[in-house]
Short mmCIF file of C-alpha atoms in Angstrom, two decimals:
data_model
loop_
_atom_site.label_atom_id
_atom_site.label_comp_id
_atom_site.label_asym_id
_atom_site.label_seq_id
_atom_site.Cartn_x
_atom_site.Cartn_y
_atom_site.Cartn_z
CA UNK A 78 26.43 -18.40 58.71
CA UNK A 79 23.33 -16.74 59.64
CA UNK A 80 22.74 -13.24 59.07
CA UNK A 81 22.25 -11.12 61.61
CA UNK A 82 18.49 -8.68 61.41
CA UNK A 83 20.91 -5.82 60.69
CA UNK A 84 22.25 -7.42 57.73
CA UNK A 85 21.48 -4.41 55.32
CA UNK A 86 21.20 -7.60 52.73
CA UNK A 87 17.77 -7.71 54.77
CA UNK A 88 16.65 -4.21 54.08
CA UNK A 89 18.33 -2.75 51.04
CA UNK A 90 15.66 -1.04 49.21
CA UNK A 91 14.68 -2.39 45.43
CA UNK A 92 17.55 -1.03 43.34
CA UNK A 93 17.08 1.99 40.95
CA UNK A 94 17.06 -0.31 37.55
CA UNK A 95 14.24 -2.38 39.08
CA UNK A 96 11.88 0.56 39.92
CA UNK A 97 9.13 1.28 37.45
CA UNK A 98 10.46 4.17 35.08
CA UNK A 99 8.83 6.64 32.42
CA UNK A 100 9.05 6.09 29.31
CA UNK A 101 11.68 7.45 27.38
CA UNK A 102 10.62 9.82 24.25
CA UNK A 103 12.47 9.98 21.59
CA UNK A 104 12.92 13.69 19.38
CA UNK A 105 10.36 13.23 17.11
CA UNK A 106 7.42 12.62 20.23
CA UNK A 107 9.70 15.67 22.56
CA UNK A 108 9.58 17.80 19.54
CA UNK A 109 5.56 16.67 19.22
CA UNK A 110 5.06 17.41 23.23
CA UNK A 111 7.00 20.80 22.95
CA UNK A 112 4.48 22.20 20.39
CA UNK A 113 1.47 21.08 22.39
CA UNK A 114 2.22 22.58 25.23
CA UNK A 115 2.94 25.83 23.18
CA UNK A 116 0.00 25.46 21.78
CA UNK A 117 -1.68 25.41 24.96
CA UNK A 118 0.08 28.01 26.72
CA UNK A 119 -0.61 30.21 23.46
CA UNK A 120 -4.23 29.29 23.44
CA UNK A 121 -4.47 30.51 27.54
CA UNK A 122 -2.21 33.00 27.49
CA UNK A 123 -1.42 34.84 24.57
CA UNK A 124 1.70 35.00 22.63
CA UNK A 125 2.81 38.29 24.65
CA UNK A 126 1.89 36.34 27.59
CA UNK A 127 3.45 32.77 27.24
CA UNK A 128 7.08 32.19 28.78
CA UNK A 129 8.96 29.67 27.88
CA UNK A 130 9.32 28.64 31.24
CA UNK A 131 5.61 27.96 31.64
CA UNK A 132 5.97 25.77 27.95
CA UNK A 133 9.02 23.93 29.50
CA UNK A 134 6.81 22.61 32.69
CA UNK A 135 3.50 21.79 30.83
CA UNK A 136 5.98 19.60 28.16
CA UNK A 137 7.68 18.20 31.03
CA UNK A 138 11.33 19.09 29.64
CA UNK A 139 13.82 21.49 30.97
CA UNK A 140 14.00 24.53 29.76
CA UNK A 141 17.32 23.98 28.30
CA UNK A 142 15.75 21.18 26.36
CA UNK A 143 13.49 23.08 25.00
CA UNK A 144 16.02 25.63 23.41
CA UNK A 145 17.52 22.32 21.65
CA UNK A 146 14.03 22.17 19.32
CA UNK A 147 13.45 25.68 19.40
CA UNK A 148 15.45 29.16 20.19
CA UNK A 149 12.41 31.54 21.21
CA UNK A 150 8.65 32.04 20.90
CA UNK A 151 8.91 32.77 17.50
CA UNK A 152 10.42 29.78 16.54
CA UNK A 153 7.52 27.98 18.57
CA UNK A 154 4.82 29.82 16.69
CA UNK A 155 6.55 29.06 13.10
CA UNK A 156 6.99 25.49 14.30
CA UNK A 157 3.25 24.90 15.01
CA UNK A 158 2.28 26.90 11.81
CA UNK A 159 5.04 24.01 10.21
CA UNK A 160 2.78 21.10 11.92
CA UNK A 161 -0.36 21.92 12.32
CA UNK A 162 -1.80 24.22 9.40
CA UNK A 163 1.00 23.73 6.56
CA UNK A 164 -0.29 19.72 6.23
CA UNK A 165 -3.77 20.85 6.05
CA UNK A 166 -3.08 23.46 3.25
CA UNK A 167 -0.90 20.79 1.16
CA UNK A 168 -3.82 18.08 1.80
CA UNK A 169 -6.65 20.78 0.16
CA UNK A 170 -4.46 21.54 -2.78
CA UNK A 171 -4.36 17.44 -3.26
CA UNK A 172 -7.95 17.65 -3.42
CA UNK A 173 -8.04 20.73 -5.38
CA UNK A 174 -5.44 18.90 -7.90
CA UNK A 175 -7.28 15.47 -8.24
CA UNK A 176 -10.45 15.53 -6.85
CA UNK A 177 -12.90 14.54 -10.03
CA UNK A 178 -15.99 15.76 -8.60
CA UNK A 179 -18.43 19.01 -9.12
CA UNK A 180 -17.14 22.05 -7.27
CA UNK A 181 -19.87 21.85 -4.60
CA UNK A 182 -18.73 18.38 -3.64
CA UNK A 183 -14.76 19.44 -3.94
CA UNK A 184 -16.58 22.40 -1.38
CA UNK A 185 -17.92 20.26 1.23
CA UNK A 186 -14.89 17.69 1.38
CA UNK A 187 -12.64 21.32 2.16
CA UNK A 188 -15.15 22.14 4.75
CA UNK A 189 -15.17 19.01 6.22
CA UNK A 190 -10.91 19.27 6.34
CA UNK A 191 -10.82 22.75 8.11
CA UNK A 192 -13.40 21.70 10.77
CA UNK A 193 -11.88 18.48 11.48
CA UNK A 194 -8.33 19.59 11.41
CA UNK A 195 -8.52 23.26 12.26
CA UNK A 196 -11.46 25.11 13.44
CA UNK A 197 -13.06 22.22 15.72
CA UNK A 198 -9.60 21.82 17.43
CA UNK A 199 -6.74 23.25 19.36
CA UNK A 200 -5.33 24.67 16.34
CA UNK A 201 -7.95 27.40 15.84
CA UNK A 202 -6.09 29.03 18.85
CA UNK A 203 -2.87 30.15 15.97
CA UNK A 204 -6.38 31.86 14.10
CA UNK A 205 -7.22 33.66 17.31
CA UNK A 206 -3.58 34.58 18.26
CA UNK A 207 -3.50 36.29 14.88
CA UNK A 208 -6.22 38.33 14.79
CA UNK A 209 -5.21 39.30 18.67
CA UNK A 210 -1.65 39.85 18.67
CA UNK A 211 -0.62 40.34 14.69
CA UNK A 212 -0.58 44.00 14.83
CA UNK A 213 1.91 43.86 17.84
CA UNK A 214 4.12 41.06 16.20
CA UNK A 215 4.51 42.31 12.51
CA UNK A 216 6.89 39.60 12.31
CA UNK A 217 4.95 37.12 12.82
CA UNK A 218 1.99 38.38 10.99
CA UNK A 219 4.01 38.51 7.52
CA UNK A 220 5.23 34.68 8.24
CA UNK A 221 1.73 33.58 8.70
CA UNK A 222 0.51 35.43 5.66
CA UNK A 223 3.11 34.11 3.47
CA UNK A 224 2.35 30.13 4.92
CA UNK A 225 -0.77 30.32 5.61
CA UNK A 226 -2.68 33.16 3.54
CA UNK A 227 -1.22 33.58 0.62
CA UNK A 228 -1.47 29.88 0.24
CA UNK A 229 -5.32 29.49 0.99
CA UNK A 230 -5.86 32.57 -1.50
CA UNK A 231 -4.34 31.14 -4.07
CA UNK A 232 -6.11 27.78 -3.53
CA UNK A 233 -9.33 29.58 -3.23
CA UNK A 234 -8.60 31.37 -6.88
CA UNK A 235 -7.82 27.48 -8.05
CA UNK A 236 -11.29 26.60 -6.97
CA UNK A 237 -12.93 28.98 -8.87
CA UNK A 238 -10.83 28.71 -11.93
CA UNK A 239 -12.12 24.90 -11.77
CA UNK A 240 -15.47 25.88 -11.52
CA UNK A 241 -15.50 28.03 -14.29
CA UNK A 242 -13.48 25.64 -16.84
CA UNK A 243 -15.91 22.96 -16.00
CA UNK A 244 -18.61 25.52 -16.85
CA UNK A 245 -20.19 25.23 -12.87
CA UNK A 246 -20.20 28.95 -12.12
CA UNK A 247 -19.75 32.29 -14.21
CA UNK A 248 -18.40 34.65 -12.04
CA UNK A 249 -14.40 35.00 -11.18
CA UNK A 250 -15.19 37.42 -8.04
CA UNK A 251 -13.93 34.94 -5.64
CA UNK A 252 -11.20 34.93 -7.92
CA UNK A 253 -10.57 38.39 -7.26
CA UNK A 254 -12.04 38.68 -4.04
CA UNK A 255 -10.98 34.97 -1.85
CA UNK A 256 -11.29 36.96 1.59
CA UNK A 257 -14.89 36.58 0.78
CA UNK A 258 -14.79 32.65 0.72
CA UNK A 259 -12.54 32.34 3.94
CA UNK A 260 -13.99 35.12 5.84
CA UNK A 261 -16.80 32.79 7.68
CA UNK A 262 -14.04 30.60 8.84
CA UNK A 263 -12.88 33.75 10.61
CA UNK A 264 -16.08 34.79 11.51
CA UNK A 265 -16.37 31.13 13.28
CA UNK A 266 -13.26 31.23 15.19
CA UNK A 267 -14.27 35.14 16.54
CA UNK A 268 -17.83 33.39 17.37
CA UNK A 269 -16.97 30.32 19.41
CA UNK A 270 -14.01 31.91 21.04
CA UNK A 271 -16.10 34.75 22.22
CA UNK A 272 -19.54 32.91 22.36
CA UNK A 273 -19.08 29.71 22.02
CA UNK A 274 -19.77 28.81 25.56
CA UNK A 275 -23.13 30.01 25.94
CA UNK A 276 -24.23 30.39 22.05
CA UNK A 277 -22.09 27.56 19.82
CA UNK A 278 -21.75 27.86 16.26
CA UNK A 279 -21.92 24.72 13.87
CA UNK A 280 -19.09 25.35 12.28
CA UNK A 281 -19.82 22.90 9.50
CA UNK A 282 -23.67 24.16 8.90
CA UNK A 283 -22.20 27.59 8.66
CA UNK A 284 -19.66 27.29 6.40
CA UNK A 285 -22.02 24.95 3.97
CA UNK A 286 -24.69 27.70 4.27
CA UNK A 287 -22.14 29.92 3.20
CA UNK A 288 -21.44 27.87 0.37
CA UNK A 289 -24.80 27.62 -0.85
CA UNK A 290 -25.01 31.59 -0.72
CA UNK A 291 -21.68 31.69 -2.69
CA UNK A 292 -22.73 29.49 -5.21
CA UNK A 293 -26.09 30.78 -6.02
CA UNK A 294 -24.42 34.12 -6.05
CA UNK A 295 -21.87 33.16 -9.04
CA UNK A 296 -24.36 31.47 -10.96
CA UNK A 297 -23.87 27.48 -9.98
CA UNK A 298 -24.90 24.96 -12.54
CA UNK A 299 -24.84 21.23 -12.09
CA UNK A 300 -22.90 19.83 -14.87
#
């Protein structure tokens, strides 16, 4: 029998399981677009000024999905502290540990890490957010001190206690004194985020000239 034109057989539209869908994300890759858009809406915004809401939309989640991976702001920060600057600290003390070259050389491979990793990419904006907002969020402040600081002090102090077994330098005041190895890193981040769009600092050239001061100033010797 013929179908009539009104046979909705005719017309039905293309049913739902045919039509081109997004692809699904599993927790690992939500988790992974969660923290970006933190990130993001930290790195615009502030950490006084990001709402969740705002994190929710950019990640393309709802909100209630979000509080499955994470129960606040806080839990967002410490979570991109967890991904993005923990792996870099455990990576330099793996150098630190094995690496069978001179000090300066050890040097230039950890510069190379922190601008690759940290300072020449979104990440810098959890460096910013501290200096800007830790005095308002003690909280926060004494978790990123005891991840993140305390950690690169004591790798700085490993540094020099390498260099002065293997009989490169003479002087333990980095030792005593770290915040005077890191502090151009610093100084870099307060630069480009301030300057950086009309006056850019190499980050790398910086840091190495900073090394060559540092070294001279303890006494370096090729061995």
């Amino acid at each position: 029998m013929a179908r009539s034109p009104s046979d909705p057989r005719e017309t039905a539209p293309e049913p739902q399981a045919r039509r081109r869908r997004a692809p699904v994300m599993d927790k690992g890759e939500r988790r992974r677009s969660i923290l970006d858009a933190a990130l993001a809406e930290f790195a615009a915004h502030g950490f006084a000024g990001t709402r969740l809401d705002d994190v929710a939309r950019r990640a393309g989640v709802a909100k209630g999905t979000l509080y499955l991976y994470f129960s606040d702001k806080e839990a967002l920060f410490r979570g991109l502290v967890q991904e993005t600057l923990t792996p870099v600290l455990a990576d330099a003390g793996g150098m630190v540990a094995l690496f069978p070259g001179t000090t300066r050389e050890l040097l230039d491979l950890l510069i190379e890490l922190l601008a690759q990793r940290v300072l020449e990419t979104p990440a810098q904006a959890l460096v910013r957010l501290m200096i800007a907002e830790g005095p308002r969020f003690p909280e926060l402040a004494a978790y990123y001190h005891r991840e993140v600081v305390v950690r690169g002090l004591a790798l700085i102090r490993a540094i020099v206690a390498r260099g002065i077994a293997r009989g490169e330098i003479d002087s333990d005041i980095p030792a005593r004194f770290p915040q005077l190895v890191i502090a151009p890193a610093i100084v870099a981040v307060v630069w480009n985020s301030m300057f950086g769009a009309f006056d850019p600092l190499d980050v790398r050239q910086f840091l190495a000239a900073h090394r060559d001061m540092i070294l001279r100033g303890l006494g370096w010797r090729e061995t």
